[in-house]
Amino acid sequence: ETGVTQSPTHLIKTRGQQVTLRCSSQSGHNTVSWYQQALGQGPQFIFQYYREEENGRGNFPPRFSGLQFPNYSSELNVNALELDDSALYLCASSASGLRYEQYFGPGTRLTVT
Amino acid sequence: AQTVTQSQPEMSVQEAETVTLSCTYDTSENNYYLFWYKQPPSRQMILVIRQEAYKQQNATENRFSVNFQKAAKSFSLKISDSQLGDTAMYFCAFQPNFGNEKLTFGTGTRLTIIP
């Protein structure tokens, strides 16, 4: 069984640029949730995708957007990067009906300069 | 909206001793889950233990156990016979049992096990 994977591991971008982060869900999981973890903080919910549709969103501006593909992998896109977007971005996958079992990937560390 | 509070930013304990991490939460819901996650320096968030709110019995996983006080909205984690590998950030998290079931995390407790 393949676990949750994320790419890239690290990324450095300049303010104003755009970035795409990727997440491959665990086999058999159809739900992906994205979280932002600022340094020294707990993760904060960005949004969730279920069967290719957004299924709930946290308090993040529209420049944070996402996609889920037919194989249930997912992308997180952030436009017009700001310095405060520097954080660890975590994705978690789960199966519908079993969302109390969320499995996290290793995260992507994004630095905005 | 739910909130999760961890009032101990840092803790340290000698190897083999017992340590208790505190967590309180606020919600108007009656049906939910509570979790403790461990995040070592490798950054991967690892589930330590899960408690279902409708179960009165406290969850136990080997050396890890919880003290769940629903009326007081308290959810502490006890680590017995602590090991060097327990050194990590520990996050308490709340998840409602409806909707998109997003996780709400506390700010974490940095636990250091001293050899």
mmCIF file of C-alpha atoms in Angstrom:
data_model
loop_
_atom_site.group_PDB
_atom_site.id
_atom_site.type_symbol
_atom_site.label_atom_id
_atom_site.label_comp_id
_atom_site.label_asym_id
_atom_site.label_seq_id
_atom_site.Cartn_x
_atom_site.Cartn_y
_atom_site.Cartn_z
ATOM 1 C CA GLU A 1 0.000 0.000 0.000
ATOM 2 C CA THR A 2 1.460 3.345 -1.078
ATOM 3 C CA GLY A 3 1.226 6.181 1.421
ATOM 4 C CA VAL A 4 0.501 9.844 0.782
ATOM 5 C CA THR A 5 3.223 11.561 -1.214
ATOM 6 C CA GLN A 6 3.811 15.241 -1.903
ATOM 7 C CA SER A 7 6.025 17.106 -4.331
ATOM 8 C CA PRO A 8 8.205 19.021 -4.308
ATOM 9 C CA THR A 9 9.803 18.695 -0.880
ATOM 10 C CA HIS A 10 11.081 22.247 -0.806
ATOM 11 C CA LEU A 11 10.355 25.268 -2.942
ATOM 12 C CA ILE A 12 11.571 28.857 -3.001
ATOM 13 C CA LYS A 13 9.517 31.478 -4.806
ATOM 14 C CA THR A 14 9.502 35.245 -5.136
ATOM 15 C CA ARG A 15 6.665 37.462 -3.954
ATOM 16 C CA GLY A 16 4.033 37.853 -6.679
ATOM 17 C CA GLN A 17 4.804 34.526 -8.360
ATOM 18 C CA GLN A 18 2.513 31.533 -8.629
ATOM 19 C CA VAL A 19 3.130 28.030 -7.262
ATOM 20 C CA THR A 20 1.618 24.568 -7.687
ATOM 21 C CA LEU A 21 1.986 21.864 -5.058
ATOM 22 C CA ARG A 22 1.056 18.249 -5.677
ATOM 23 C CA CYS A 23 -0.330 15.438 -3.560
ATOM 24 C CA SER A 24 -0.918 11.792 -4.364
ATOM 25 C CA SER A 25 -3.477 10.215 -2.097
ATOM 26 C CA GLN A 26 -3.199 6.821 -0.486
ATOM 27 C CA SER A 27 -4.595 3.941 -2.497
ATOM 28 C CA GLY A 28 -8.361 3.633 -2.039
ATOM 29 C CA HIS A 29 -8.794 7.175 -0.719
ATOM 30 C CA ASN A 30 -11.103 9.577 -2.584
ATOM 31 C CA THR A 31 -10.796 12.651 -0.330
ATOM 32 C CA VAL A 32 -7.863 15.054 -0.053
ATOM 33 C CA SER A 33 -7.568 17.875 2.463
ATOM 34 C CA TRP A 34 -4.930 20.604 2.385
ATOM 35 C CA TYR A 35 -3.506 22.359 5.429
ATOM 36 C CA GLN A 36 -1.113 25.270 5.897
ATOM 37 C CA GLN A 37 1.275 25.104 8.845
ATOM 38 C CA ALA A 38 3.115 28.344 9.602
ATOM 39 C CA LEU A 39 6.293 28.103 11.640
ATOM 40 C CA GLY A 40 5.527 27.357 15.287
ATOM 41 C CA GLN A 41 1.801 26.922 14.657
ATOM 42 C CA GLY A 42 -0.639 24.100 14.211
ATOM 43 C CA PRO A 43 -1.913 23.258 10.730
ATOM 44 C CA GLN A 44 -4.862 25.278 9.424
ATOM 45 C CA PHE A 45 -7.456 23.853 7.046
ATOM 46 C CA ILE A 46 -7.340 25.348 3.544
ATOM 47 C CA PHE A 47 -9.878 23.200 1.668
ATOM 48 C CA GLN A 48 -10.973 19.667 0.908
ATOM 49 C CA TYR A 49 -11.645 17.885 -2.362
ATOM 50 C CA TYR A 50 -13.983 14.925 -2.686
ATOM 51 C CA ARG A 51 -14.604 13.217 -6.010
ATOM 52 C CA GLU A 52 -13.056 16.145 -7.904
ATOM 53 C CA GLU A 53 -15.256 18.796 -6.256
ATOM 54 C CA GLU A 54 -14.360 21.276 -3.511
ATOM 55 C CA ASN A 55 -16.037 20.072 -0.327
ATOM 56 C CA GLY A 56 -15.460 22.856 2.161
ATOM 57 C CA ARG A 57 -13.012 25.690 2.538
ATOM 58 C CA GLY A 58 -11.261 27.377 5.424
ATOM 59 C CA ASN A 59 -10.551 31.070 5.886
ATOM 60 C CA PHE A 60 -8.195 31.474 2.918
ATOM 61 C CA PRO A 61 -8.487 33.985 0.044
ATOM 62 C CA PRO A 62 -9.498 32.942 -3.497
ATOM 63 C CA ARG A 63 -5.873 33.057 -4.682
ATOM 64 C CA PHE A 64 -5.609 29.672 -2.964
ATOM 65 C CA SER A 65 -7.249 27.216 -5.341
ATOM 66 C CA GLY A 66 -7.138 23.507 -5.955
ATOM 67 C CA LEU A 67 -7.935 20.623 -8.212
ATOM 68 C CA GLN A 68 -8.574 16.949 -7.789
ATOM 69 C CA PHE A 69 -8.042 14.531 -10.647
ATOM 70 C CA PRO A 70 -9.904 11.316 -11.546
ATOM 71 C CA ASN A 71 -7.182 9.269 -9.822
ATOM 72 C CA TYR A 72 -7.874 11.380 -6.686
ATOM 73 C CA SER A 73 -4.478 13.071 -6.686
ATOM 74 C CA SER A 74 -4.691 16.790 -6.015
ATOM 75 C CA GLU A 75 -3.004 20.123 -6.635
ATOM 76 C CA LEU A 76 -2.870 23.254 -4.530
ATOM 77 C CA ASN A 77 -2.292 26.466 -6.481
ATOM 78 C CA VAL A 78 -1.385 29.770 -4.907
ATOM 79 C CA ASN A 79 -1.341 32.938 -7.024
ATOM 80 C CA ALA A 80 0.262 36.289 -6.245
ATOM 81 C CA LEU A 81 2.442 34.850 -3.504
ATOM 82 C CA GLU A 82 2.911 36.906 -0.358
ATOM 83 C CA LEU A 83 5.649 36.634 2.258
ATOM 84 C CA ASP A 84 3.101 35.264 4.754
ATOM 85 C CA ASP A 85 2.456 32.307 2.464
ATOM 86 C CA SER A 86 5.788 30.875 3.604
ATOM 87 C CA ALA A 87 4.808 27.704 5.442
ATOM 88 C CA LEU A 88 4.711 23.923 5.405
ATOM 89 C CA TYR A 89 1.830 22.710 3.234
ATOM 90 C CA LEU A 90 0.409 19.359 4.242
ATOM 91 C CA CYS A 91 -2.077 17.212 2.426
ATOM 92 C CA ALA A 92 -4.064 14.420 4.010
ATOM 93 C CA SER A 93 -6.074 11.732 2.290
ATOM 94 C CA SER A 94 -9.006 9.739 3.587
ATOM 95 C CA ALA A 95 -11.861 7.580 2.392
ATOM 96 C CA SER A 96 -15.435 8.871 2.487
ATOM 97 C CA GLY A 97 -17.143 7.411 5.509
ATOM 98 C CA LEU A 98 -13.778 7.047 7.206
ATOM 99 C CA ARG A 99 -12.701 10.680 7.383
ATOM 100 C CA TYR A 100 -11.651 10.186 10.991
ATOM 101 C CA GLU A 101 -8.689 8.329 9.510
ATOM 102 C CA GLN A 102 -6.703 11.004 7.701
ATOM 103 C CA TYR A 103 -3.214 10.083 6.554
ATOM 104 C CA PHE A 104 -0.769 12.923 6.092
ATOM 105 C CA GLY A 105 1.967 13.347 3.555
ATOM 106 C CA PRO A 106 5.450 14.632 4.455
ATOM 107 C CA GLY A 107 4.619 18.172 3.362
ATOM 108 C CA THR A 108 6.066 20.785 1.021
ATOM 109 C CA ARG A 109 8.096 23.568 2.592
ATOM 110 C CA LEU A 110 7.395 26.807 0.666
ATOM 111 C CA THR A 111 9.582 29.847 1.200
ATOM 112 C CA VAL A 112 8.528 33.152 -0.339
ATOM 113 C CA THR A 113 11.234 35.825 -0.575
ATOM 114 C CA ALA B 1 -16.568 27.401 15.262
ATOM 115 C CA GLN B 2 -14.396 25.029 17.209
ATOM 116 C CA THR B 3 -11.228 26.011 19.044
ATOM 117 C CA VAL B 4 -8.456 23.852 20.480
ATOM 118 C CA THR B 5 -6.098 25.139 23.169
ATOM 119 C CA GLN B 6 -2.787 23.664 24.245
ATOM 120 C CA SER B 7 -1.427 25.709 27.124
ATOM 121 C CA GLN B 8 1.981 24.026 27.408
ATOM 122 C CA PRO B 9 4.287 25.291 24.634
ATOM 123 C CA GLU B 10 7.190 23.131 25.824
ATOM 124 C CA MET B 11 7.736 20.211 28.167
ATOM 125 C CA SER B 12 10.669 17.989 28.999
ATOM 126 C CA VAL B 13 10.933 14.755 30.949
ATOM 127 C CA GLN B 14 13.553 12.168 31.756
ATOM 128 C CA GLU B 15 13.582 8.987 29.740
ATOM 129 C CA ALA B 16 11.348 6.237 31.223
ATOM 130 C CA GLU B 17 9.242 8.745 33.146
ATOM 131 C CA THR B 18 5.572 9.544 32.566
ATOM 132 C CA VAL B 19 4.407 12.825 31.074
ATOM 133 C CA THR B 20 0.953 14.317 30.530
ATOM 134 C CA LEU B 21 0.138 16.840 27.802
ATOM 135 C CA SER B 22 -2.953 19.004 28.229
ATOM 136 C CA CYS B 23 -5.604 20.037 25.723
ATOM 137 C CA THR B 24 -8.938 21.807 26.032
ATOM 138 C CA TYR B 25 -11.436 22.472 23.285
ATOM 139 C CA ASP B 26 -14.621 24.358 22.722
ATOM 140 C CA THR B 27 -17.545 23.172 20.636
ATOM 141 C CA SER B 28 -21.310 23.123 20.634
ATOM 142 C CA GLU B 29 -21.351 19.796 18.828
ATOM 143 C CA ASN B 30 -22.117 16.510 20.527
ATOM 144 C CA ASN B 31 -20.693 14.113 17.974
ATOM 145 C CA TYR B 32 -16.999 14.477 17.181
ATOM 146 C CA TYR B 33 -13.541 12.965 17.331
ATOM 147 C CA LEU B 34 -10.449 14.065 19.189
ATOM 148 C CA PHE B 35 -6.915 13.207 18.199
ATOM 149 C CA TRP B 36 -3.328 13.507 19.283
ATOM 150 C CA TYR B 37 -0.852 13.787 16.443
ATOM 151 C CA LYS B 38 2.937 13.608 16.690
ATOM 152 C CA GLN B 39 5.150 15.635 14.356
ATOM 153 C CA PRO B 40 8.851 14.736 14.609
ATOM 154 C CA PRO B 41 11.564 16.829 12.911
ATOM 155 C CA SER B 42 10.872 14.856 9.731
ATOM 156 C CA ARG B 43 7.615 16.912 9.586
ATOM 157 C CA GLN B 44 5.302 13.973 8.872
ATOM 158 C CA MET B 45 2.155 14.188 10.981
ATOM 159 C CA ILE B 46 1.607 10.817 12.650
ATOM 160 C CA LEU B 47 -1.594 9.795 14.401
ATOM 161 C CA VAL B 48 -0.904 8.783 18.002
ATOM 162 C CA ILE B 49 -4.392 8.133 19.337
ATOM 163 C CA ARG B 50 -8.063 8.808 18.552
ATOM 164 C CA GLN B 51 -11.056 9.234 20.856
ATOM 165 C CA GLU B 52 -14.681 9.134 19.765
ATOM 166 C CA ALA B 53 -16.806 11.538 21.785
ATOM 167 C CA TYR B 54 -19.697 9.136 22.236
ATOM 168 C CA LYS B 55 -17.432 6.560 23.871
ATOM 169 C CA GLN B 56 -16.998 7.030 27.593
ATOM 170 C CA GLN B 57 -14.031 4.689 27.783
ATOM 171 C CA ASN B 58 -10.678 6.406 27.406
ATOM 172 C CA ALA B 59 -8.642 5.296 24.394
ATOM 173 C CA THR B 60 -5.341 3.486 24.904
ATOM 174 C CA GLU B 61 -2.570 2.612 22.439
ATOM 175 C CA ASN B 62 0.341 0.810 24.084
ATOM 176 C CA ARG B 63 2.232 3.462 26.111
ATOM 177 C CA PHE B 64 -0.201 6.218 25.111
ATOM 178 C CA SER B 65 -3.509 6.850 26.839
ATOM 179 C CA VAL B 66 -5.942 9.720 27.097
ATOM 180 C CA ASN B 67 -8.066 11.242 29.822
ATOM 181 C CA PHE B 68 -11.226 12.411 28.057
ATOM 182 C CA GLN B 69 -13.521 14.598 30.138
ATOM 183 C CA LYS B 70 -16.405 15.505 27.831
ATOM 184 C CA ALA B 71 -18.266 17.816 30.212
ATOM 185 C CA ALA B 72 -15.093 19.732 30.974
ATOM 186 C CA LYS B 73 -14.033 19.640 27.278
ATOM 187 C CA SER B 74 -10.646 18.353 28.274
ATOM 188 C CA PHE B 75 -8.512 15.804 26.432
ATOM 189 C CA SER B 76 -5.064 15.071 27.882
ATOM 190 C CA LEU B 77 -2.443 12.637 26.597
ATOM 191 C CA LYS B 78 -0.388 10.502 28.956
ATOM 192 C CA ILE B 79 2.841 8.956 27.720
ATOM 193 C CA SER B 80 4.176 6.211 29.977
ATOM 194 C CA ASP B 81 7.746 4.901 30.009
ATOM 195 C CA SER B 82 8.810 7.737 27.716
ATOM 196 C CA GLN B 83 11.418 6.972 25.071
ATOM 197 C CA LEU B 84 13.893 9.156 23.188
ATOM 198 C CA GLY B 85 11.857 8.569 20.021
ATOM 199 C CA ASP B 86 8.906 10.320 21.640
ATOM 200 C CA THR B 87 10.712 13.650 21.229
ATOM 201 C CA ALA B 88 8.491 15.665 18.861
ATOM 202 C CA MET B 89 5.792 18.301 18.567
ATOM 203 C CA TYR B 90 2.434 17.008 19.746
ATOM 204 C CA PHE B 91 -0.793 18.465 18.403
ATOM 205 C CA CYS B 92 -4.268 18.015 19.785
ATOM 206 C CA ALA B 93 -6.961 18.110 17.099
ATOM 207 C CA PHE B 94 -10.764 18.204 16.887
ATOM 208 C CA GLN B 95 -12.885 16.839 14.071
ATOM 209 C CA PRO B 96 -16.683 17.099 13.816
ATOM 210 C CA ASN B 97 -18.501 14.003 12.651
ATOM 211 C CA PHE B 98 -20.357 15.785 9.861
ATOM 212 C CA GLY B 99 -19.737 17.968 6.813
ATOM 213 C CA ASN B 100 -16.229 17.968 5.434
ATOM 214 C CA GLU B 101 -14.938 16.822 8.832
ATOM 215 C CA LYS B 102 -11.975 19.183 8.766
ATOM 216 C CA LEU B 103 -9.398 18.953 11.517
ATOM 217 C CA THR B 104 -8.896 21.916 13.856
ATOM 218 C CA PHE B 105 -5.499 21.825 15.541
ATOM 219 C CA GLY B 106 -4.061 23.385 18.665
ATOM 220 C CA THR B 107 -0.765 25.257 18.621
ATOM 221 C CA GLY B 108 1.207 22.254 19.800
ATOM 222 C CA THR B 109 3.448 21.192 22.675
ATOM 223 C CA ARG B 110 7.138 20.582 22.052
ATOM 224 C CA LEU B 111 8.095 17.509 24.070
ATOM 225 C CA THR B 112 11.739 16.674 24.736
ATOM 226 C CA ILE B 113 12.767 13.360 26.280
ATOM 227 C CA ILE B 114 16.057 13.731 28.141
ATOM 228 C CA PRO B 115 18.424 10.741 28.156
#
